[in-house]
CSV table of C-alpha atoms in Angstrom, one decimal:
chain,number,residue,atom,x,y,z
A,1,UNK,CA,8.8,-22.7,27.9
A,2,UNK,CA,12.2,-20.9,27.2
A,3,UNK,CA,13.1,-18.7,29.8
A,4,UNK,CA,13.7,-15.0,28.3
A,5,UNK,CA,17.4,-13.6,28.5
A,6,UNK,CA,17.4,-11.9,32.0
A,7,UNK,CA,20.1,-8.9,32.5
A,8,UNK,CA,22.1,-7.8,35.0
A,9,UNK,CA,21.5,-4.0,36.1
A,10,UNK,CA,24.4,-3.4,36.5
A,11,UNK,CA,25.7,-4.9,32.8
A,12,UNK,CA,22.8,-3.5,30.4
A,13,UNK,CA,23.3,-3.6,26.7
A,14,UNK,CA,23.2,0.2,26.9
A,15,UNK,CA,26.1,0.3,28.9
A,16,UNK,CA,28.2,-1.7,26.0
A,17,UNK,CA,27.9,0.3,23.0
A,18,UNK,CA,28.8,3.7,22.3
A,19,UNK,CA,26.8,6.5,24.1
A,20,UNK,CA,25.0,7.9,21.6
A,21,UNK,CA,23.0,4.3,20.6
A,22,UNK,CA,20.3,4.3,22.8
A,23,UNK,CA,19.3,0.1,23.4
A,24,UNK,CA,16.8,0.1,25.9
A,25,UNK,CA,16.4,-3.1,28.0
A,26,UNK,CA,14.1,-5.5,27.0
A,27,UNK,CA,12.0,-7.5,29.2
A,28,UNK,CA,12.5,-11.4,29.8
A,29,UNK,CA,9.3,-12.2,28.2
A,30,UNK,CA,11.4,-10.9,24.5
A,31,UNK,CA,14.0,-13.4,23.1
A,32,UNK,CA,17.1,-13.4,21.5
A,33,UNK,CA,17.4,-13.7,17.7
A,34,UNK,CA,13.7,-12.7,17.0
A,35,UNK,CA,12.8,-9.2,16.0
A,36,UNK,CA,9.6,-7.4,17.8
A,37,UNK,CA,7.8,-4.4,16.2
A,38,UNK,CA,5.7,-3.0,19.0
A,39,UNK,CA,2.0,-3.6,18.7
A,40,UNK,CA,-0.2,-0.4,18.2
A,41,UNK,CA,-3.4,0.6,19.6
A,42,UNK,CA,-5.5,3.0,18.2
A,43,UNK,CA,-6.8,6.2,20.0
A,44,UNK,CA,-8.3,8.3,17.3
A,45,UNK,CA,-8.7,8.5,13.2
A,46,UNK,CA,-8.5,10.9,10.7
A,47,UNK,CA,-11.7,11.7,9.0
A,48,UNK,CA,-11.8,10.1,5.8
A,49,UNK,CA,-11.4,12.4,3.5
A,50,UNK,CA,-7.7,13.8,5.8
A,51,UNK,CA,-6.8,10.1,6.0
A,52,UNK,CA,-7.1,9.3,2.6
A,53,UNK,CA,-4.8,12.6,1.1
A,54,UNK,CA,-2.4,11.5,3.9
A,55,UNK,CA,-1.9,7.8,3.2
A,56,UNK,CA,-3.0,6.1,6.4
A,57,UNK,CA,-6.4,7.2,8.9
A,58,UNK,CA,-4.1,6.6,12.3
A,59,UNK,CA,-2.3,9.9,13.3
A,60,UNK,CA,0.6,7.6,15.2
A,61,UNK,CA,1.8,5.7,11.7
A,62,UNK,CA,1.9,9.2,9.4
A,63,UNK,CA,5.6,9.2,9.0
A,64,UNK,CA,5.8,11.9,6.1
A,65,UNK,CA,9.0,12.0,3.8
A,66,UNK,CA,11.1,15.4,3.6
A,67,UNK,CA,12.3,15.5,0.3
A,68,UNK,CA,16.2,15.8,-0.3
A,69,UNK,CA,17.3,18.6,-2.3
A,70,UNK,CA,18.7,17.8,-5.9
A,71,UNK,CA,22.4,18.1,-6.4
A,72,UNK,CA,21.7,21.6,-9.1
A,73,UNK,CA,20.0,23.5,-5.3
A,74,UNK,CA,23.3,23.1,-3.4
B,1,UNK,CA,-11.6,12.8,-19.5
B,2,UNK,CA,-13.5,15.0,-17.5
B,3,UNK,CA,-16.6,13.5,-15.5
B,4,UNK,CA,-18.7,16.2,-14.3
B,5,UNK,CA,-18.1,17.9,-10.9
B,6,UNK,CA,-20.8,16.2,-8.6
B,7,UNK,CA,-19.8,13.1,-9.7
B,8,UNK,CA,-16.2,13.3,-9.4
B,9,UNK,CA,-17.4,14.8,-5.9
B,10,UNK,CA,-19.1,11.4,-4.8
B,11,UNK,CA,-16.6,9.1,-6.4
B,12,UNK,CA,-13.8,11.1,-3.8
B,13,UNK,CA,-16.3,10.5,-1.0
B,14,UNK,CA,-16.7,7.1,-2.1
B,15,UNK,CA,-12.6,7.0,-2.4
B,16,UNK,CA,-11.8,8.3,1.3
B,17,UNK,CA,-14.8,6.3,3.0
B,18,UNK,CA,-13.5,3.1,0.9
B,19,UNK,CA,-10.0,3.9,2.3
B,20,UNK,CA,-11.1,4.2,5.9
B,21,UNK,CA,-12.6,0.9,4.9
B,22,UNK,CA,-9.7,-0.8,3.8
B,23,UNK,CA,-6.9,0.8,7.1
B,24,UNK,CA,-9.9,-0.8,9.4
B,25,UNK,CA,-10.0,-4.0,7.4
B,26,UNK,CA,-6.2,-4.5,7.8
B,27,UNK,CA,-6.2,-2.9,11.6
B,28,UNK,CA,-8.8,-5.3,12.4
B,29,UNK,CA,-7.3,-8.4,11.3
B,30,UNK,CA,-4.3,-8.2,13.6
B,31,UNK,CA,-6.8,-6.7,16.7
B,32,UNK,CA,-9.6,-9.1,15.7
B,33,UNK,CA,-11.3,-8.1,19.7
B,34,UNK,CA,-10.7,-4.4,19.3
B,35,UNK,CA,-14.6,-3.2,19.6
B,36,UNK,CA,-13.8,0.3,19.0
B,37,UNK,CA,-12.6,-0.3,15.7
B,38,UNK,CA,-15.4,-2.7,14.9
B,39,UNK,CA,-18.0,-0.1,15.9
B,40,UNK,CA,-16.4,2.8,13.6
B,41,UNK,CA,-16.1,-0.1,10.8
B,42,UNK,CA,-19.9,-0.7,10.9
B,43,UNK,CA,-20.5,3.1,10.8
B,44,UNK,CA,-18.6,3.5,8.0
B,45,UNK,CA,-20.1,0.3,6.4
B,46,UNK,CA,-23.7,2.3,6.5
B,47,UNK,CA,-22.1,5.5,5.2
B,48,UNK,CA,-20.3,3.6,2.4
B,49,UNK,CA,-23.2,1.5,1.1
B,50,UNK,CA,-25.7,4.7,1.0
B,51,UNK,CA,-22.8,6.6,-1.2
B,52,UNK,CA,-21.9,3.8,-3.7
B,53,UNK,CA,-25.9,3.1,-4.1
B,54,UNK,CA,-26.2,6.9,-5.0
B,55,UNK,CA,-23.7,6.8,-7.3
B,56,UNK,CA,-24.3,3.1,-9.5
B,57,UNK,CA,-27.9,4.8,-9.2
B,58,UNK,CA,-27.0,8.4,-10.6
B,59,UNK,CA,-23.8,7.6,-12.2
B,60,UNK,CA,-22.3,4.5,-13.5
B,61,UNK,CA,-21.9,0.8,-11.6
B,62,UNK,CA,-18.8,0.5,-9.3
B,63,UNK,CA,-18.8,-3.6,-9.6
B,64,UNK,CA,-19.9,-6.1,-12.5
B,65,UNK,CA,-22.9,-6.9,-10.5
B,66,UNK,CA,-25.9,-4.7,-10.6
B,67,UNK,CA,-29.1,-4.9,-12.4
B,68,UNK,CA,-28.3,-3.3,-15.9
B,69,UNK,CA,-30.2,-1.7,-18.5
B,70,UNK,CA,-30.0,-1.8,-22.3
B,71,UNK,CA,-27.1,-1.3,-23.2
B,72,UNK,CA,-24.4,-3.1,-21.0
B,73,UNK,CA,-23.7,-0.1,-19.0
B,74,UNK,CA,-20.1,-1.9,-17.2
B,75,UNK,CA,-18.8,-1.1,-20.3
B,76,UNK,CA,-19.0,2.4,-20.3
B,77,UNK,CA,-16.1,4.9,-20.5
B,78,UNK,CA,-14.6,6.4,-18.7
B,79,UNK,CA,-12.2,3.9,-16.7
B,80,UNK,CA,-10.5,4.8,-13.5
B,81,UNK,CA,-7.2,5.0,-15.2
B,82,UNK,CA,-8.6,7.5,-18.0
B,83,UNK,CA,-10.7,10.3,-15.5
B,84,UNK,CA,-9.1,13.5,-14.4
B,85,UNK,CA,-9.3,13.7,-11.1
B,86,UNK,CA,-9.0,17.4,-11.2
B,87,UNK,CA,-6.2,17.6,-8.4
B,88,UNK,CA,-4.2,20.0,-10.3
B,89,UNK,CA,-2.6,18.3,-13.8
B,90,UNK,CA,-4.8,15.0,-15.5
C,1,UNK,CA,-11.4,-14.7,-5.4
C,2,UNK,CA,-11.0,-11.3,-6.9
C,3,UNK,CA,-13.6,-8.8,-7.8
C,4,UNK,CA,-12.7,-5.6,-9.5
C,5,UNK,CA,-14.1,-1.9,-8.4
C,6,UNK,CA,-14.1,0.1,-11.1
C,7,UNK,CA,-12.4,3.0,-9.1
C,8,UNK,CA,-8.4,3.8,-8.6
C,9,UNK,CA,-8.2,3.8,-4.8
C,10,UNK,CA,-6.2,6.7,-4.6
C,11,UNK,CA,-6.9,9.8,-7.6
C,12,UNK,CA,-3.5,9.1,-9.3
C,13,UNK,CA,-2.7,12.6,-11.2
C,14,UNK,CA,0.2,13.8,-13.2
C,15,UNK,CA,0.7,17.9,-13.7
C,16,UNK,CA,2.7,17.5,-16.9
C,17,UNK,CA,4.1,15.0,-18.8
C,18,UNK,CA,7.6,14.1,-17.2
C,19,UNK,CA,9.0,11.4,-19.7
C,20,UNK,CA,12.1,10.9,-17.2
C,21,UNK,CA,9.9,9.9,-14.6
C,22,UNK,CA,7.7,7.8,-16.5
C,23,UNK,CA,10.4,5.6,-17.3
C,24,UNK,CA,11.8,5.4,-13.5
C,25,UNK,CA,8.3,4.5,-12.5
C,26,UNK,CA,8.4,1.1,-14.2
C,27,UNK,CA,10.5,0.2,-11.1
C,28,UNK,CA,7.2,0.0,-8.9
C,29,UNK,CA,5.3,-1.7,-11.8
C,30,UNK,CA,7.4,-4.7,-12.9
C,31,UNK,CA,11.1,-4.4,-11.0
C,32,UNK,CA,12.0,-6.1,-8.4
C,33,UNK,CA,10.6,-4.4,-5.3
C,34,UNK,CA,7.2,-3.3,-7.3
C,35,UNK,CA,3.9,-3.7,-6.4
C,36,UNK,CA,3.4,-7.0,-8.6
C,37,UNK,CA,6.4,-8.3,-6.8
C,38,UNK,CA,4.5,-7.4,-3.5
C,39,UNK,CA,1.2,-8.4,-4.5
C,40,UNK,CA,2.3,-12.1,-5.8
C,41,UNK,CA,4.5,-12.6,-3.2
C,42,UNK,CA,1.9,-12.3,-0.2
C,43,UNK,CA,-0.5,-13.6,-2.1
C,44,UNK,CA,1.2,-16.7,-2.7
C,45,UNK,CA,2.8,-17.2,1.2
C,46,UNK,CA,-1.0,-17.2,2.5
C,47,UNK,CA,-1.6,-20.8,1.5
C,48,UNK,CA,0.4,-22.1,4.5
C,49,UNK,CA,0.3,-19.5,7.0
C,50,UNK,CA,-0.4,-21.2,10.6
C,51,UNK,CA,-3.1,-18.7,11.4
C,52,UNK,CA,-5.9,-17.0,10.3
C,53,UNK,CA,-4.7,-13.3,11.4
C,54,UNK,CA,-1.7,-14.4,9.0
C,55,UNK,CA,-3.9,-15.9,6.1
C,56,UNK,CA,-6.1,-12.2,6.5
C,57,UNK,CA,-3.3,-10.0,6.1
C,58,UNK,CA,-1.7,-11.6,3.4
C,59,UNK,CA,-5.1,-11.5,1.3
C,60,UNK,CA,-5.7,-8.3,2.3
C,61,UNK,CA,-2.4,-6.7,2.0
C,62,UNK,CA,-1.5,-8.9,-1.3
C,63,UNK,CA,-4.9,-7.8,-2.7
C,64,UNK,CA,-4.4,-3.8,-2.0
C,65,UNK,CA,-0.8,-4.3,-3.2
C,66,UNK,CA,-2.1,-5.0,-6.6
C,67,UNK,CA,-4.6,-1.3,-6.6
C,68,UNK,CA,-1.6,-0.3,-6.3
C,69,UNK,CA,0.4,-1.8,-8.9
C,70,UNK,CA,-2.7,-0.2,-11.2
C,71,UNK,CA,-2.1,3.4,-9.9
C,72,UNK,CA,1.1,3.0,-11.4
C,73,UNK,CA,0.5,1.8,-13.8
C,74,UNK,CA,-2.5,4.9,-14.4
C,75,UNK,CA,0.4,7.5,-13.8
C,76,UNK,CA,2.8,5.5,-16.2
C,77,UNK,CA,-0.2,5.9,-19.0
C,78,UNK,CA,-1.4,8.8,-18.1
C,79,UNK,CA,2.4,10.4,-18.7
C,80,UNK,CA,3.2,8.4,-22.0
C,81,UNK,CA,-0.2,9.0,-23.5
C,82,UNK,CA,0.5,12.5,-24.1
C,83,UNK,CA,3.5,11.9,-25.9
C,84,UNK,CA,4.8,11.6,-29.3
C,85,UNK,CA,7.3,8.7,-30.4
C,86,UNK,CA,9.6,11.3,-31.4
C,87,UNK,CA,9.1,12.6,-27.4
C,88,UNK,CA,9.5,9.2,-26.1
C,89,UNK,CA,12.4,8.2,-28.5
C,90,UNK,CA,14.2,11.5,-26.9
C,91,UNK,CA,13.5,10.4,-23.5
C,92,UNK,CA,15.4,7.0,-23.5
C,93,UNK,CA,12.3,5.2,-24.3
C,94,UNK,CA,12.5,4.3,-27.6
C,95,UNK,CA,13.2,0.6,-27.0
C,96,UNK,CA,9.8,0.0,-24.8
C,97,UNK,CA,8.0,1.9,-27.6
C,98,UNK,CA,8.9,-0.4,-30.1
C,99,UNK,CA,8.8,-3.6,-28.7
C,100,UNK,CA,5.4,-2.3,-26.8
C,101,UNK,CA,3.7,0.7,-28.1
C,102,UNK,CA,2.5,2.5,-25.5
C,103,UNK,CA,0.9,-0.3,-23.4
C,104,UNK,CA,2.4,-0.4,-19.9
C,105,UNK,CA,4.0,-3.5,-20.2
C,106,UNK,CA,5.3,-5.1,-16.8
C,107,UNK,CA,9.3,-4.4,-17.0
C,108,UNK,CA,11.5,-2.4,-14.7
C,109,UNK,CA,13.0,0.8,-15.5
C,110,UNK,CA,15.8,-0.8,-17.4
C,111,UNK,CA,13.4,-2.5,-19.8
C,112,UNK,CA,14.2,-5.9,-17.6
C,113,UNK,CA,10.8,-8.1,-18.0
C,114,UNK,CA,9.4,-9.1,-14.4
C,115,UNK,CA,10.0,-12.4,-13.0
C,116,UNK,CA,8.6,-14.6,-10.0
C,117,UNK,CA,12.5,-14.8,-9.1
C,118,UNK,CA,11.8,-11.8,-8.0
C,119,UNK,CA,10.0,-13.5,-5.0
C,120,UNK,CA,10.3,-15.9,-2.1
C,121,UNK,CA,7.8,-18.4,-0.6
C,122,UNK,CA,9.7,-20.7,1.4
C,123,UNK,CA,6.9,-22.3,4.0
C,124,UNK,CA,8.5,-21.2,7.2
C,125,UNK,CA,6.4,-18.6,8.4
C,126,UNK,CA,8.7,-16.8,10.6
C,127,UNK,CA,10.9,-16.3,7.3
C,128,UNK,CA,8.2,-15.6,4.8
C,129,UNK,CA,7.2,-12.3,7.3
C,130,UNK,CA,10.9,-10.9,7.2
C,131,UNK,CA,11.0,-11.2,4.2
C,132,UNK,CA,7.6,-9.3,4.0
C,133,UNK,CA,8.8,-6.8,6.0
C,134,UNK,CA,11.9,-6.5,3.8
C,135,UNK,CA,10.2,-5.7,1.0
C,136,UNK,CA,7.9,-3.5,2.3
C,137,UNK,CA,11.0,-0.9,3.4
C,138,UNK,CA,12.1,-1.7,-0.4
C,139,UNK,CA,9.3,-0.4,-1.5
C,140,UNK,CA,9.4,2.6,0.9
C,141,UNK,CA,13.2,3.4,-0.2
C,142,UNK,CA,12.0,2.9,-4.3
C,143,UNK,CA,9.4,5.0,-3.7
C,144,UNK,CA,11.9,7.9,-1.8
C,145,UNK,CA,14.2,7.9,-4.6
C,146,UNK,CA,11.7,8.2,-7.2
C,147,UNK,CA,10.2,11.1,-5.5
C,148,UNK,CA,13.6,12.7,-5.1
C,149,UNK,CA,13.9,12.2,-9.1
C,150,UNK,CA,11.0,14.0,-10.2
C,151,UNK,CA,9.0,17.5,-9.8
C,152,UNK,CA,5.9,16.8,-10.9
C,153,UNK,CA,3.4,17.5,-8.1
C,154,UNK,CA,0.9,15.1,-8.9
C,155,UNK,CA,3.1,12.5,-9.1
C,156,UNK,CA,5.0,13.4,-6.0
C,157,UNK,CA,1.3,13.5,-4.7
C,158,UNK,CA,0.4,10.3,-5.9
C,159,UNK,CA,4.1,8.6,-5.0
C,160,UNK,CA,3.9,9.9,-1.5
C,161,UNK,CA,0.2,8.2,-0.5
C,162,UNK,CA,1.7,4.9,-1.9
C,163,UNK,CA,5.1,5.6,0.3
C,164,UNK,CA,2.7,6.2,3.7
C,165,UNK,CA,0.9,2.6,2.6
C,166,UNK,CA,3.9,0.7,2.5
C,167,UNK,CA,4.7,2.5,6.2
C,168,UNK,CA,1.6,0.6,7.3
C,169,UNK,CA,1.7,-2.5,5.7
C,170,UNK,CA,5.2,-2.9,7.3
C,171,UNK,CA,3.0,-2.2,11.2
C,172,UNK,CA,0.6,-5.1,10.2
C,173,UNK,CA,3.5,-7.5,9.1
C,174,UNK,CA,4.9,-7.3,12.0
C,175,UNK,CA,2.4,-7.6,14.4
C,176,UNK,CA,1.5,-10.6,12.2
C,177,UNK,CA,5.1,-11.6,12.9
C,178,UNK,CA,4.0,-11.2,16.7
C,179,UNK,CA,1.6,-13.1,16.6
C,180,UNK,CA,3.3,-16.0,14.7
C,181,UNK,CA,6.0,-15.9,16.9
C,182,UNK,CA,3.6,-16.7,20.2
C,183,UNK,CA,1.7,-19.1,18.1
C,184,UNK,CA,4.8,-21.2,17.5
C,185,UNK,CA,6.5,-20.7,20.7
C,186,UNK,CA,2.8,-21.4,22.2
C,187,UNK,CA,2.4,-25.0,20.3
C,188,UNK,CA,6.5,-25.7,21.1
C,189,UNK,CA,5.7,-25.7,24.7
C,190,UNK,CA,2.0,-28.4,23.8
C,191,UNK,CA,4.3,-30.8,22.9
C-alpha cells in the first residue's frame, strides 16, 4: 500500500501560500495527484413538494445562484 | 392546454414524490448500507404507487403499460411538453 | 432499457415568449455542454465501469440527464410555438426556421448540429469521472449565464431547478470517484 504524503507541523501547505488561501492539511490516508470531494451524509430532507421547487431534497447540497445584475442596472 | 385543476394537483404530487424518488435513487447508490435512506425510500415507494394508481385510474396512464380501453387511451393529448402547469406564464 | 413516463419531471413554464432566450437555450439542448451531451456521455462510460456503485450512477444520472434534455427542449417549444416567422425571423432565428420549422432540432445556439465529438469515453475510470465532473460544472456555468441573459420568470424558474441538479450530480460523481479510487488502490495492493 502507498504510504500517504505525511507533513511536517511545522512546514504545512498553509504556511506556503499567500494568507488569505486557506489549505487545510490533509490526512496521510489522502494522496497526491488525486482529487477528493468529501462524502456526504444525510440528516434530514425536504418534504417533497419544498425539495422539488428547490432542485434537490438535502438541505446541505442547495447552493442557490444570486443572479448578477445586467450591465443597463449599473 | 389546460388540464383541469385536481388533476394538475395530483400530477404535481406525483412530480415532487417522483423527485424525492429519483435524489434517493441516486443517494442510495453511492450509500448502498445507508438504512435511513432505504426506510424513507420504501415510504415514499407506498405513497408514490397509491398516487400514480389514482391518477392512470382517474386521469390518463403515466407508462405504456396498463390495461386500456377502447380507444388506445396512451395516445391521448395532452403531452407533458403541451400542459400548462399554471405556475405563472404556460 | 428505457421506459418513458409520460410526465416532465420538473413543470417547465415560460411567462412570455422571450425569442432571445429561446435561441440561447439550444446551448443546453444540442451544444456542447447540454444535456444530450451529458446524457450520452454517461451513458456510454457505464459499460466498463469497475463497479456496480459506478455502473448505477452512470444509468441513473445518464437517464435523468436526458428528462432533462426534454424540459428544454419543452421550454424551447413552448417559447417558439407562440411565435410568428416574421417574429422569429426578427429574433435572429430565421435560419433554424427554415431549415427546421419550428421542431426543436438538436443544434447549439449558433445553429451548430450536435456531435458525439462532443464527448469522451476513454475506459480509464479515474478519467471518465473528471471528466464527468467537468461537465457537470459546465453545465452549472451554461446554465448561470443563461439565467443572467433572460427575465422571464418561468424560465429562470425552470433554468434554476436544472442548475441545483447539476450541483448534485457533481456530489454523486465524485463520491463515485471515491469510491473508484479505493477500489483501484484496494486491487493494486491484491497483487
Amino acid at each position: 500500500m502507498t504510504k500517504g504524503y505525511v507533513y511536517d507541523y511545522d512546514y504545512r501547505p498553509e504556511m506556503l501560500v499567500a494568507p488569505h488561501y486557506k489549505i487545510p492539511v490533509m490526512g496521510p490516508e489522502f494522496k497526491l495527484a488525486k482529487a477528493y470531494v468529501p462524502y456526504q451524509v444525510f440528516q434530514k430532507v425536504y418534504e417533497p413538494m419544498k425539495g422539488l421547487m428547490k432542485g434537490t431534497i438535502f438541505p446541505e447540497l442547495c447552493r442557490p445562484y444570486v443572479k448578477t445584475k445586467h450591465r443597463m442596472e449599473e | 392546454m389546460d388540464i383541469g385543476r385536481e388533476r394538475l394537483e395530483l400530477l404535481k404530487e406525483i412530480m415532487a414524490i417522483d423527485f424525492s424518488l429519483v435524489e434517493l435513487n441516486l443517494y442510495l447508490d453511492t450509500h448502498p448500507l445507508d438504512q435511513r435512506a432505504q426506510r424513507l425510500q420504501n415510504e415514499y415507494v407506498t405513497i408514490c404507487k397509491d398516487l400514480k394508481e389514482k391518477y392512470e385510474e382517474d386521469y390518463a396512464p403515466l407508462t405504456h403499460v396498463y390495461a386500456s380501453e377502447c380507444p388506445w387511451g396512451w395516445i391521448e393529448e395532452p403531452w407533458p411538453w403541451e400542459i400548462n402547469y399554471e405556475m405563472g406564464g404556460i | 432499457m428505457w421506459i418513458y413516463e409520460k410526465k416532465l419531471q420538473y413543470p417547465a413554464w415560460v411567462e412570455g415568449c422571450d425569442l432571445q432566450i429561446a435561441k440561447l437555450l439550444f446551448a443546453q439542448y444540442g451544444g456542447s455542454d447540454s444535456e444530450l451531451s451529458a446524457g450520452l456521455r454517461y451513458l456510454a462510460q457505464r459499460y466498463n465501469m469497475p463497479i456496480p456503485e459506478a455502473k448505477a450512477v452512470l444509468t441513473d444520472i445518464g437517464t435523468e440527464e436526458l428528462a432533462h434534455w426534454e424540459i428544454i427542449g419543452t421550454l424551447i417549444y413552448k417559447i417558439i410555438n407562440r411565435a410568428t416567422p416574421e417574429e422569429l425571423k426578427a429574433a435572429g432565428m430565421g435560419p433554424n426556421y427554415v431549415e427546421h420549422g419550428r421542431d426543436v432540432y438538436p443544434a447549439d445556439a449558433a445553429g451548430v448540429p450536435w456531435t458525439a465529438a462532443y464527448i469522451q469515453a476513454i475506459e480509464d475510470p479515474i478519467a471518465n469521472l473528471h471528466e464527468d465532473l467537468a461537465a457537470e460544472e459546465k453545465a452549472r456555468t451554461t446554465y448561470e449565464h443563461l439565467i443572467n441573459s433572460t427575465r422571464d420568470r418561468g424560465v429562470i424558474d425552470t433554468l434554476s431547478f436544472l442548475r441545483e441538479r447539476e450541483v448534485v450530480h457533481f456530489q454523486r460523481f465524485g463520491e463515485t470517484l471515491r469510491l473508484v479510487q479505493e477500489y483501484m488502490e484496494h486491487t493494486k495492493c491484491m497483487r
